[in-house]
Amino acid sequence: MTHVLDPDALSAGAPLRPEPPAPFSDVTRSDAALRAFLHGLPGVDQVGAEARVGVLATRSIKTTAKAWAIDTAISMVDLTTLEGADTPGKVRSLAAKAKQPDPTDPSCPQVAAVCVYGDLAGVARKALEGTGIHTAAVATAFPSGRASRAVKLADVRDAVAGGADEIDMVIDRGAFLAGRYLDVYDEIVAVKETCGDAHLKVILETGELVTLDNVRRASCLAMLAGGDFIKTSTGKISPAATLPVCLVMMEAVRDFRAATGRQVGVKPAGGIRTTKDAIRHLVLVNEVAGPDWLSPERFRFGASGLLNDLLLQRQKLHSGHYSGPDHVSVD
């Protein structure tokens, strides 16, 4: 992004505001301009969205396609532990599972990333060294986002310094719902700059945004600010990831690429627990945005329990019968 002079920022001693990609180069010049742009986006037909995902959810996936879908979903998992009782030992155990999800089958793909709190990023990074699996860390006062910007940016710096090469930030939902869109935009921009070379996933917490129209607005806002991924949820509130929400976000990234040429990823997180859930999301991705998003570089599942079900279903396809739950590790 190029930078443009922002008189308000200069008077406050703040950094220059980056210019969004064309054709949106002037929408962040003021609160009023950004509000007019976001509220000028086409409205979302909630009934239509629910009907469409209902139809897509009935698609029949045959054995060969199902095997591909299961392996693809495994490769897209951000294997996650975000509990107050997390320990270095638990993170190392999770990293071992990420590297070899099914110890009995070396053909099973690795997951995409291990996602932890920032203070444990160094433990995860060391355990994953040489594997190509990413170390993701939540930051910016996750999950509430209730902290000063200085604290949030320090949180990001600590996580990156500790070894995170992906940062999952939460937006200020209070500011967004109050219509302070430029504040939200500027904070994402600041976090992106603080990330350095680390990729940024912007968590919208869609369950708190109330409407699908707000989901579309928040998605566009996060992409304009430079987010590499938009993510549905922290997984800490309900509802979290739902198919209608994912539909709106996939439409948003598709339209954003058509307008700017930049492809942004999507990460549904929270409540995706079964292979059936994962396959429904993959069908939706393919039908709405296209196969360019069917890779871990552009689509992720934020999950902890999902991987075990994928492994059990994978074993069923290979052996013809279900293994017991003791054939997968308990996270």
PDB file of C-alpha atoms in Angstrom, residues 2 7 11 54 68 83 89 113 128 135 183 204 212 219 246 254 263 285 290 316 326-327:
ATOM      1  CA  THR A   2       1.123   3.546  -0.706  1.00  0.00           C
ATOM      2  CA  PRO A   7      -4.068  15.855   8.362  1.00  0.00           C
ATOM      3  CA  SER A  11      -1.797  16.589  14.018  1.00  0.00           C
ATOM      4  CA  GLY A  54     -29.392 -25.280   2.637  1.00  0.00           C
ATOM      5  CA  TRP A  68      -9.913 -35.864  -1.340  1.00  0.00           C
ATOM      6  CA  GLU A  83      -7.317 -22.265  27.382  1.00  0.00           C
ATOM      7  CA  GLY A  89       3.704 -29.734  27.470  1.00  0.00           C
ATOM      8  CA  ALA A 113      -0.875 -24.451  11.689  1.00  0.00           C
ATOM      9  CA  LEU A 128       7.318 -27.331  14.636  1.00  0.00           C
ATOM     10  CA  THR A 135       2.813 -21.043  14.268  1.00  0.00           C
ATOM     11  CA  ASP A 183     -11.008   3.616  14.300  1.00  0.00           C
ATOM     12  CA  LEU A 204     -14.705 -10.353  13.078  1.00  0.00           C
ATOM     13  CA  LEU A 212     -25.226 -10.464   7.767  1.00  0.00           C
ATOM     14  CA  SER A 219     -15.255  -8.230   5.920  1.00  0.00           C
ATOM     15  CA  CYS A 246     -19.245 -18.137   5.607  1.00  0.00           C
ATOM     16  CA  ARG A 254     -14.473 -13.122  -4.278  1.00  0.00           C
ATOM     17  CA  GLN A 263      -6.888 -12.612  -2.904  1.00  0.00           C
ATOM     18  CA  VAL A 285     -16.098 -22.412  -0.976  1.00  0.00           C
ATOM     19  CA  GLY A 290     -14.104 -21.082  -6.755  1.00  0.00           C
ATOM     20  CA  LYS A 316     -13.246 -45.691   7.798  1.00  0.00           C
ATOM     21  CA  ASP A 326      -9.117 -44.533  21.355  1.00  0.00           C
ATOM     22  CA  HIS A 327      -7.526 -44.619  17.869  1.00  0.00           C
TER      23      HIS A 327
END
